[in-house]
mmCIF file of C-alpha atoms and ligand atoms in Angstrom:
data_model
loop_
_atom_site.group_PDB
_atom_site.id
_atom_site.type_symbol
_atom_site.label_atom_id
_atom_site.label_comp_id
_atom_site.label_asym_id
_atom_site.label_seq_id
_atom_site.Cartn_x
_atom_site.Cartn_y
_atom_site.Cartn_z
ATOM 1 C CA MET A 1 335.302 165.101 92.592
ATOM 2 C CA ALA A 2 333.437 168.177 91.279
ATOM 3 C CA ILE A 3 330.975 167.604 88.425
ATOM 4 C CA ASP A 4 329.267 170.390 86.423
ATOM 5 C CA LEU A 5 326.639 169.057 83.995
ATOM 6 C CA HIS A 6 325.531 172.127 82.003
ATOM 7 C CA THR A 7 327.823 174.498 80.060
ATOM 8 C CA HIS A 8 327.938 176.338 76.729
ATOM 9 C CA SER A 9 330.754 177.040 74.278
ATOM 10 C CA SER A 10 331.074 179.219 71.186
ATOM 11 C CA VAL A 11 329.341 176.403 69.293
ATOM 12 C CA SER A 12 326.171 177.964 70.713
ATOM 13 C CA ASP A 13 325.971 181.103 72.862
ATOM 14 C CA GLY A 14 328.987 180.678 75.142
ATOM 15 C CA THR A 15 332.192 182.616 74.511
ATOM 16 C CA ASP A 16 334.897 179.947 75.133
ATOM 17 C CA THR A 17 335.719 177.520 72.339
ATOM 18 C CA PRO A 18 335.052 173.903 73.369
ATOM 19 C CA ARG A 19 338.800 173.456 73.933
ATOM 20 C CA GLU A 20 339.072 176.611 76.050
ATOM 21 C CA LEU A 21 336.063 175.461 78.051
ATOM 22 C CA MET A 22 337.837 172.208 78.990
ATOM 23 C CA PHE A 23 340.876 174.117 80.273
ATOM 24 C CA GLN A 24 338.642 176.599 82.160
ATOM 25 C CA ALA A 25 336.949 173.587 83.750
ATOM 26 C CA ALA A 26 340.363 172.334 84.931
ATOM 27 C CA ARG A 27 341.183 175.775 86.357
ATOM 28 C CA SER A 28 337.847 175.802 88.196
ATOM 29 C CA GLY A 29 338.728 172.517 89.908
ATOM 30 C CA LEU A 30 336.223 170.385 87.994
ATOM 31 C CA SER A 31 336.992 166.739 87.363
ATOM 32 C CA VAL A 32 333.984 166.271 85.047
ATOM 33 C CA VAL A 33 332.187 168.769 82.804
ATOM 34 C CA ALA A 34 329.254 168.347 80.424
ATOM 35 C CA LEU A 35 329.262 170.392 77.219
ATOM 36 C CA THR A 36 325.586 171.096 76.466
ATOM 37 C CA ASP A 37 325.392 173.589 73.617
ATOM 38 C CA HIS A 38 321.921 174.528 72.366
ATOM 39 C CA ASP A 39 320.429 172.157 69.752
ATOM 40 C CA THR A 40 323.756 170.811 68.471
ATOM 41 C CA THR A 41 326.511 168.266 68.997
ATOM 42 C CA ALA A 42 329.014 170.210 66.868
ATOM 43 C CA GLY A 43 331.354 170.968 69.794
ATOM 44 C CA TRP A 44 331.748 167.390 71.011
ATOM 45 C CA GLN A 45 334.767 166.427 68.907
ATOM 46 C CA GLU A 46 336.873 169.439 69.841
ATOM 47 C CA ALA A 47 335.993 169.074 73.535
ATOM 48 C CA ALA A 48 336.808 165.341 73.421
ATOM 49 C CA GLU A 49 340.248 166.101 71.998
ATOM 50 C CA ALA A 50 340.904 168.398 74.970
ATOM 51 C CA VAL A 51 340.085 165.756 77.594
ATOM 52 C CA ALA A 52 343.614 164.343 77.826
ATOM 53 C CA PRO A 53 345.509 167.666 77.788
ATOM 54 C CA SER A 54 343.104 169.336 80.267
ATOM 55 C CA GLY A 55 342.745 166.296 82.532
ATOM 56 C CA VAL A 56 338.972 166.870 82.772
ATOM 57 C CA ALA A 57 336.443 164.146 81.908
ATOM 58 C CA LEU A 58 333.765 165.063 79.343
ATOM 59 C CA VAL A 59 330.048 164.285 79.312
ATOM 60 C CA ARG A 60 328.783 164.893 75.799
ATOM 61 C CA GLY A 61 325.370 166.560 75.918
ATOM 62 C CA THR A 62 322.926 168.918 74.242
ATOM 63 C CA GLU A 63 320.441 171.460 75.634
ATOM 64 C CA ILE A 64 317.351 171.026 73.486
ATOM 65 C CA SER A 65 314.803 173.824 72.904
ATOM 66 C CA VAL A 66 311.283 172.407 73.280
ATOM 67 C CA GLU A 67 307.790 173.559 74.237
ATOM 68 C CA SER A 68 305.043 172.281 76.482
ATOM 69 C CA ASP A 69 301.570 173.861 76.226
ATOM 70 C CA GLY A 70 303.092 176.942 74.635
ATOM 71 C CA ILE A 71 305.708 177.290 77.392
ATOM 72 C CA SER A 72 309.372 177.340 76.330
ATOM 73 C CA VAL A 73 311.333 174.596 78.101
ATOM 74 C CA HIS A 74 314.975 173.471 77.889
ATOM 75 C CA LEU A 75 315.688 169.751 78.023
ATOM 76 C CA LEU A 76 319.218 168.501 78.666
ATOM 77 C CA SER A 77 320.188 165.260 76.982
ATOM 78 C CA TYR A 78 323.313 163.402 78.016
ATOM 79 C CA LEU A 79 325.374 160.840 76.106
ATOM 80 C CA HIS A 80 322.944 160.262 73.212
ATOM 81 C CA ASP A 81 323.954 158.848 69.853
ATOM 82 C CA PRO A 82 324.729 161.928 67.693
ATOM 83 C CA GLY A 83 324.029 159.825 64.611
ATOM 84 C CA HIS A 84 320.412 159.098 65.587
ATOM 85 C CA GLU A 85 318.691 160.443 62.485
ATOM 86 C CA GLU A 86 315.434 161.712 63.891
ATOM 87 C CA LEU A 87 317.094 163.497 66.804
ATOM 88 C CA ALA A 88 319.762 165.029 64.558
ATOM 89 C CA ARG A 89 317.019 166.177 62.160
ATOM 90 C CA GLU A 90 315.155 167.760 65.057
ATOM 91 C CA PHE A 91 318.280 169.710 66.083
ATOM 92 C CA ALA A 92 318.852 170.860 62.491
ATOM 93 C CA ARG A 93 315.257 172.005 62.135
ATOM 94 C CA THR A 94 315.419 174.008 65.374
ATOM 95 C CA ARG A 95 318.680 175.660 64.307
ATOM 96 C CA GLU A 96 317.017 176.702 61.032
ATOM 97 C CA PHE A 97 313.991 178.135 62.836
ATOM 98 C CA ARG A 98 316.324 179.943 65.244
ATOM 99 C CA GLY A 99 318.225 181.492 62.330
ATOM 100 C CA SER A 100 315.173 182.854 60.526
ATOM 101 C CA ARG A 101 313.661 184.011 63.810
ATOM 102 C CA ALA A 102 316.846 185.911 64.694
ATOM 103 C CA LYS A 103 316.725 187.641 61.284
ATOM 104 C CA THR A 104 313.125 188.710 61.958
ATOM 105 C CA ILE A 105 314.112 190.092 65.367
ATOM 106 C CA VAL A 106 316.890 192.118 63.714
ATOM 107 C CA GLU A 107 314.410 193.450 61.119
ATOM 108 C CA ARG A 108 312.082 194.561 63.911
ATOM 109 C CA ILE A 109 314.923 196.145 65.881
ATOM 110 C CA ASN A 110 315.818 198.037 62.706
ATOM 111 C CA ALA A 111 312.655 200.105 63.110
ATOM 112 C CA ASP A 112 314.492 201.867 65.962
ATOM 113 C CA TYR A 113 318.181 200.913 65.875
ATOM 114 C CA PRO A 114 320.287 200.415 62.749
ATOM 115 C CA LEU A 115 321.769 196.908 62.961
ATOM 116 C CA ARG A 116 322.860 194.652 60.106
ATOM 117 C CA TRP A 117 322.455 190.885 60.013
ATOM 118 C CA SER A 118 326.191 190.691 59.266
ATOM 119 C CA ASP A 119 326.826 192.458 62.622
ATOM 120 C CA VAL A 120 325.069 189.528 64.322
ATOM 121 C CA GLU A 121 326.875 186.926 62.225
ATOM 122 C CA ALA A 122 330.166 188.546 63.231
ATOM 123 C CA GLN A 123 329.376 187.656 66.868
ATOM 124 C CA ALA A 124 328.906 183.938 66.214
ATOM 125 C CA SER A 125 331.282 181.225 65.075
ATOM 126 C CA PRO A 126 330.311 179.814 61.649
ATOM 127 C CA GLU A 127 328.727 176.602 62.944
ATOM 128 C CA ALA A 128 327.130 178.170 66.020
ATOM 129 C CA THR A 129 323.493 177.727 67.003
ATOM 130 C CA ILE A 130 322.276 181.326 66.662
ATOM 131 C CA GLY A 131 320.309 182.920 69.486
ATOM 132 C CA ARG A 132 319.385 186.197 71.078
ATOM 133 C CA PRO A 133 322.778 186.300 72.859
ATOM 134 C CA HIS A 134 324.470 186.918 69.491
ATOM 135 C CA ILE A 135 322.057 189.761 68.730
ATOM 136 C CA ALA A 136 322.793 191.047 72.237
ATOM 137 C CA ASP A 137 326.523 191.021 71.509
ATOM 138 C CA ALA A 138 325.934 192.938 68.254
ATOM 139 C CA LEU A 139 323.866 195.516 70.178
ATOM 140 C CA VAL A 140 326.720 195.879 72.689
ATOM 141 C CA GLU A 141 329.230 196.225 69.836
ATOM 142 C CA SER A 142 327.060 198.972 68.288
ATOM 143 C CA GLY A 143 326.953 200.793 71.638
ATOM 144 C CA TYR A 144 323.163 200.543 72.144
ATOM 145 C CA VAL A 145 323.496 198.621 75.442
ATOM 146 C CA ARG A 146 326.292 197.965 77.959
ATOM 147 C CA ASP A 147 326.183 194.177 78.102
ATOM 148 C CA ARG A 148 324.099 191.060 77.385
ATOM 149 C CA THR A 149 322.182 191.486 80.640
ATOM 150 C CA GLU A 150 321.040 194.972 79.643
ATOM 151 C CA ALA A 151 320.198 193.797 76.115
ATOM 152 C CA PHE A 152 317.985 191.009 77.499
ATOM 153 C CA ALA A 153 316.314 193.333 80.003
ATOM 154 C CA GLU A 154 315.496 195.901 77.322
ATOM 155 C CA ILE A 155 315.721 195.418 73.557
ATOM 156 C CA LEU A 156 315.551 191.600 73.572
ATOM 157 C CA SER A 157 312.946 191.211 76.312
ATOM 158 C CA PRO A 158 310.173 188.704 75.472
ATOM 159 C CA THR A 159 307.664 191.370 76.529
ATOM 160 C CA GLY A 160 309.259 194.001 74.258
ATOM 161 C CA PRO A 161 308.154 194.998 70.734
ATOM 162 C CA TYR A 162 310.937 193.193 68.846
ATOM 163 C CA TYR A 163 310.589 189.729 70.339
ATOM 164 C CA VAL A 164 309.750 186.811 68.047
ATOM 165 C CA ARG A 165 309.154 183.216 69.082
ATOM 166 C CA TYR A 166 310.425 180.229 67.144
ATOM 167 C CA GLN A 167 308.965 176.817 66.535
ATOM 168 C CA THR A 168 310.249 174.029 68.762
ATOM 169 C CA PRO A 169 309.284 170.355 69.147
ATOM 170 C CA ALA A 170 307.015 169.087 71.915
ATOM 171 C CA LEU A 171 308.684 168.279 75.231
ATOM 172 C CA ALA A 172 307.096 164.846 75.817
ATOM 173 C CA HIS A 173 307.931 163.695 72.288
ATOM 174 C CA THR A 174 311.510 164.908 72.632
ATOM 175 C CA VAL A 175 311.944 163.085 75.958
ATOM 176 C CA GLU A 176 310.979 159.882 74.118
ATOM 177 C CA LEU A 177 313.231 160.713 71.189
ATOM 178 C CA VAL A 178 316.217 161.295 73.480
ATOM 179 C CA ARG A 179 315.630 157.884 75.085
ATOM 180 C CA ALA A 180 315.341 156.292 71.630
ATOM 181 C CA ALA A 181 318.738 157.831 70.816
ATOM 182 C CA GLY A 182 320.213 156.303 73.969
ATOM 183 C CA GLY A 183 320.361 159.646 75.772
ATOM 184 C CA VAL A 184 319.428 160.564 79.328
ATOM 185 C CA PRO A 185 316.859 163.404 79.480
ATOM 186 C CA VAL A 186 317.013 165.888 82.368
ATOM 187 C CA LEU A 187 314.819 169.005 82.662
ATOM 188 C CA ALA A 188 316.984 172.166 82.730
ATOM 189 C CA HIS A 189 316.222 175.107 85.089
ATOM 190 C CA VAL A 190 312.534 174.150 85.011
ATOM 191 C CA ARG A 191 311.435 176.754 87.618
ATOM 192 C CA ALA A 192 313.500 179.666 86.226
ATOM 193 C CA LYS A 193 310.745 182.265 86.213
ATOM 194 C CA ALA A 194 312.865 184.966 84.594
ATOM 195 C CA ARG A 195 312.542 182.950 81.363
ATOM 196 C CA GLY A 196 308.747 183.343 81.432
ATOM 197 C CA ARG A 197 305.968 180.948 82.399
ATOM 198 C CA VAL A 198 307.050 177.606 83.868
ATOM 199 C CA ILE A 199 305.411 174.180 83.587
ATOM 200 C CA SER A 200 303.384 172.671 86.440
ATOM 201 C CA ASP A 201 304.358 169.791 88.729
ATOM 202 C CA ASP A 202 301.651 167.716 87.039
ATOM 203 C CA ALA A 203 303.247 168.376 83.650
ATOM 204 C CA ILE A 204 306.609 167.266 85.072
ATOM 205 C CA ALA A 205 305.049 164.152 86.617
ATOM 206 C CA ALA A 206 303.457 163.266 83.267
ATOM 207 C CA LEU A 207 306.927 163.162 81.673
ATOM 208 C CA VAL A 208 308.003 160.200 83.813
ATOM 209 C CA GLU A 209 306.100 157.708 81.687
ATOM 210 C CA HIS A 210 307.658 159.233 78.558
ATOM 211 C CA GLY A 211 311.104 158.431 79.985
ATOM 212 C CA LEU A 212 312.275 161.531 81.870
ATOM 213 C CA VAL A 213 315.248 160.630 84.076
ATOM 214 C CA GLY A 214 316.134 163.739 86.056
ATOM 215 C CA ILE A 215 315.590 167.350 87.095
ATOM 216 C CA GLU A 216 318.271 170.047 87.309
ATOM 217 C CA VAL A 217 317.548 171.329 90.824
ATOM 218 C CA ASP A 218 320.642 173.327 91.779
ATOM 219 C CA HIS A 219 320.828 176.176 89.259
ATOM 220 C CA ARG A 220 321.322 179.872 89.933
ATOM 221 C CA ASP A 221 317.924 180.769 88.445
ATOM 222 C CA HIS A 222 316.198 178.673 91.159
ATOM 223 C CA THR A 223 315.436 180.217 94.566
ATOM 224 C CA ALA A 224 316.027 178.224 97.759
ATOM 225 C CA GLY A 225 312.272 177.571 97.729
ATOM 226 C CA ASP A 226 312.350 176.308 94.122
ATOM 227 C CA ARG A 227 315.199 173.954 94.984
ATOM 228 C CA ALA A 228 313.498 172.522 98.069
ATOM 229 C CA HIS A 229 310.286 172.059 96.085
ATOM 230 C CA LEU A 230 311.995 170.389 93.120
ATOM 231 C CA ARG A 231 314.109 168.164 95.361
ATOM 232 C CA ARG A 232 310.922 166.822 96.971
ATOM 233 C CA LEU A 233 309.192 166.443 93.611
ATOM 234 C CA ALA A 234 312.151 164.536 92.158
ATOM 235 C CA GLN A 235 312.227 162.228 95.169
ATOM 236 C CA ASP A 236 308.467 161.599 94.907
ATOM 237 C CA LEU A 237 308.778 160.802 91.196
ATOM 238 C CA GLY A 238 311.959 158.725 91.487
ATOM 239 C CA LEU A 239 313.950 161.158 89.347
ATOM 240 C CA LEU A 240 317.657 161.973 89.572
ATOM 241 C CA ILE A 241 318.711 165.382 90.913
ATOM 242 C CA THR A 242 321.475 167.359 89.215
ATOM 243 C CA GLY A 243 323.171 170.698 89.807
ATOM 244 C CA SER A 244 325.087 172.794 87.319
ATOM 245 C CA SER A 245 326.368 176.230 86.427
ATOM 246 C CA ASP A 246 324.915 176.845 82.942
ATOM 247 C CA TYR A 247 328.233 178.599 82.257
ATOM 248 C CA HIS A 248 328.305 180.774 79.104
ATOM 249 C CA GLY A 249 331.869 182.155 79.354
ATOM 250 C CA ARG A 250 331.899 185.963 79.385
ATOM 251 C CA GLY A 251 328.277 185.973 78.167
ATOM 252 C CA LYS A 252 326.729 185.511 81.613
ATOM 253 C CA PRO A 253 327.820 185.844 85.242
ATOM 254 C CA ASN A 254 327.421 182.068 85.827
ATOM 255 C CA LEU A 255 330.723 180.564 86.995
ATOM 256 C CA LEU A 256 331.904 177.012 86.321
ATOM 257 C CA ALA A 257 331.386 174.724 89.341
ATOM 258 C CA GLU A 258 329.051 177.176 91.118
ATOM 259 C CA ASN A 259 326.569 174.270 91.330
ATOM 260 C CA THR A 260 327.580 170.629 91.035
ATOM 261 C CA THR A 261 326.194 167.097 90.739
ATOM 262 C CA ASP A 262 326.770 164.114 93.044
ATOM 263 C CA PRO A 263 329.136 161.486 91.539
ATOM 264 C CA ARG A 264 326.551 158.772 92.262
ATOM 265 C CA VAL A 265 324.054 160.624 90.072
ATOM 266 C CA LEU A 266 326.545 160.825 87.224
ATOM 267 C CA ALA A 267 327.153 157.082 87.596
ATOM 268 C CA GLN A 268 323.416 156.471 87.188
ATOM 269 C CA ILE A 269 323.262 158.736 84.141
ATOM 270 C CA GLU A 270 326.158 156.890 82.530
ATOM 271 C CA GLU A 271 324.624 153.510 83.328
ATOM 272 C CA ARG A 272 321.487 154.412 81.356
ATOM 273 C CA ALA A 273 323.290 156.000 78.394
ATOM 274 C CA HIS A 274 324.416 154.930 74.935
ATOM 275 C CA LEU A 275 327.785 156.726 75.131
ATOM 276 C CA ASP A 276 330.447 156.675 77.841
ATOM 277 C CA VAL A 277 331.917 159.615 79.695
ATOM 278 C CA ILE A 278 335.314 160.345 78.076
ATOM 279 C CA ARG A 279 337.952 160.187 80.814
ATOM 280 C CA PRO A 280 341.532 161.459 80.680
HETATM 281 P P1 LIG B 301 317.127 182.335 72.683
HETATM 282 O O1 LIG B 301 317.312 180.853 72.913
HETATM 283 O O2 LIG B 301 317.668 182.782 71.390
HETATM 284 O O3 LIG B 301 315.729 182.803 72.938
HETATM 285 O O4 LIG B 301 318.025 183.043 73.802
HETATM 286 C C1 LIG B 301 317.999 182.562 75.113
HETATM 287 C C2 LIG B 301 319.418 182.383 75.598
HETATM 288 O O5 LIG B 301 319.884 183.637 76.034
HETATM 289 C C3 LIG B 301 319.529 181.433 76.767
HETATM 290 O O6 LIG B 301 320.227 180.289 76.371
HETATM 291 C C4 LIG B 301 320.322 182.149 77.795
HETATM 292 O O7 LIG B 301 321.546 181.515 78.026
HETATM 293 C C5 LIG B 301 320.615 183.519 77.235
HETATM 294 N N1 LIG B 301 320.140 184.552 78.161
HETATM 295 C C6 LIG B 301 318.902 184.710 78.644
HETATM 296 N N2 LIG B 301 318.831 185.761 79.471
HETATM 297 C C7 LIG B 301 320.084 186.294 79.519
HETATM 298 C C8 LIG B 301 320.671 187.396 80.192
HETATM 299 N N3 LIG B 301 319.951 188.195 80.992
HETATM 300 N N4 LIG B 301 321.980 187.643 80.001
HETATM 301 C C9 LIG B 301 322.695 186.849 79.201
HETATM 302 N N5 LIG B 301 322.198 185.801 78.524
HETATM 303 C C10 LIG B 301 320.911 185.510 78.673
HETATM 304 FE FE1 LIG B 302 322.229 179.881 76.369
HETATM 305 FE FE1 LIG B 303 318.756 176.893 79.140
HETATM 306 ZN ZN1 LIG B 304 321.996 176.416 79.178
#
């Protein structure tokens, strides 16, 4: 029973539609997949409808953009109530900030490369959570870079001249909010240094009393040393350990099922959650 708890569809910055993602999951030999688009639940319905035809069980989730002491962090939430007003408002606010931030990045890029906002919009589905990956795709389309990887290494680099941050809610508060919405909060790729500065072990430990449930340990952006370290930390803190691909379709090299989660861990996530896993 292979379980992958972190993937993206075209509802954020992945390239498969939610339905296509479910069938890709079947082809990759997964029996359970979590759809965790950035700051949205908009893909849940379509993915749920594909559970029976694909034969793959669905964990409905969201990857939430947050910050801790000025450090950008991603928090996975599983099986929360999508109708929880405060959480839904938080997602909507972040999507708005992301949209205006992306426009500012395009304006800055325009100092050196002609690129229209409509070129970026053309790379995203209408309801998608906009991000740098869509700008990357527009830069590829315009022939300025070869692929997303090159776009992120050069034009979209956080240390480059065009980068703009966006406002995100505080990590500890969001952990509490996810719990209030019946969700199960798990820190995503928390030692992925390519994303920039990472939070300390003490900062992770402090989240336990706010309701943190788990840490994503097995992720391709973690070295063997990161994984060993996080596994020990999670054990010390009594936190669940997950593994996942962070699949983005053609947008990233990450392959479905390249890292997986123990079925007993999924059972514990489901036990704590408001929603059930949807099974075929
Ligand atoms: P943003 O949230 O708009 O700042 O963009 C970050 C997103 O870009 C993350 O969700 C990653 O999935 C994606 N990303 C980051 N680095 C790369 C890369 N080198 N190649 C492709 N996608 C990337
Ligand atoms: Fe992403
Ligand atoms: Fe992430
Ligand atoms: Zn992700």
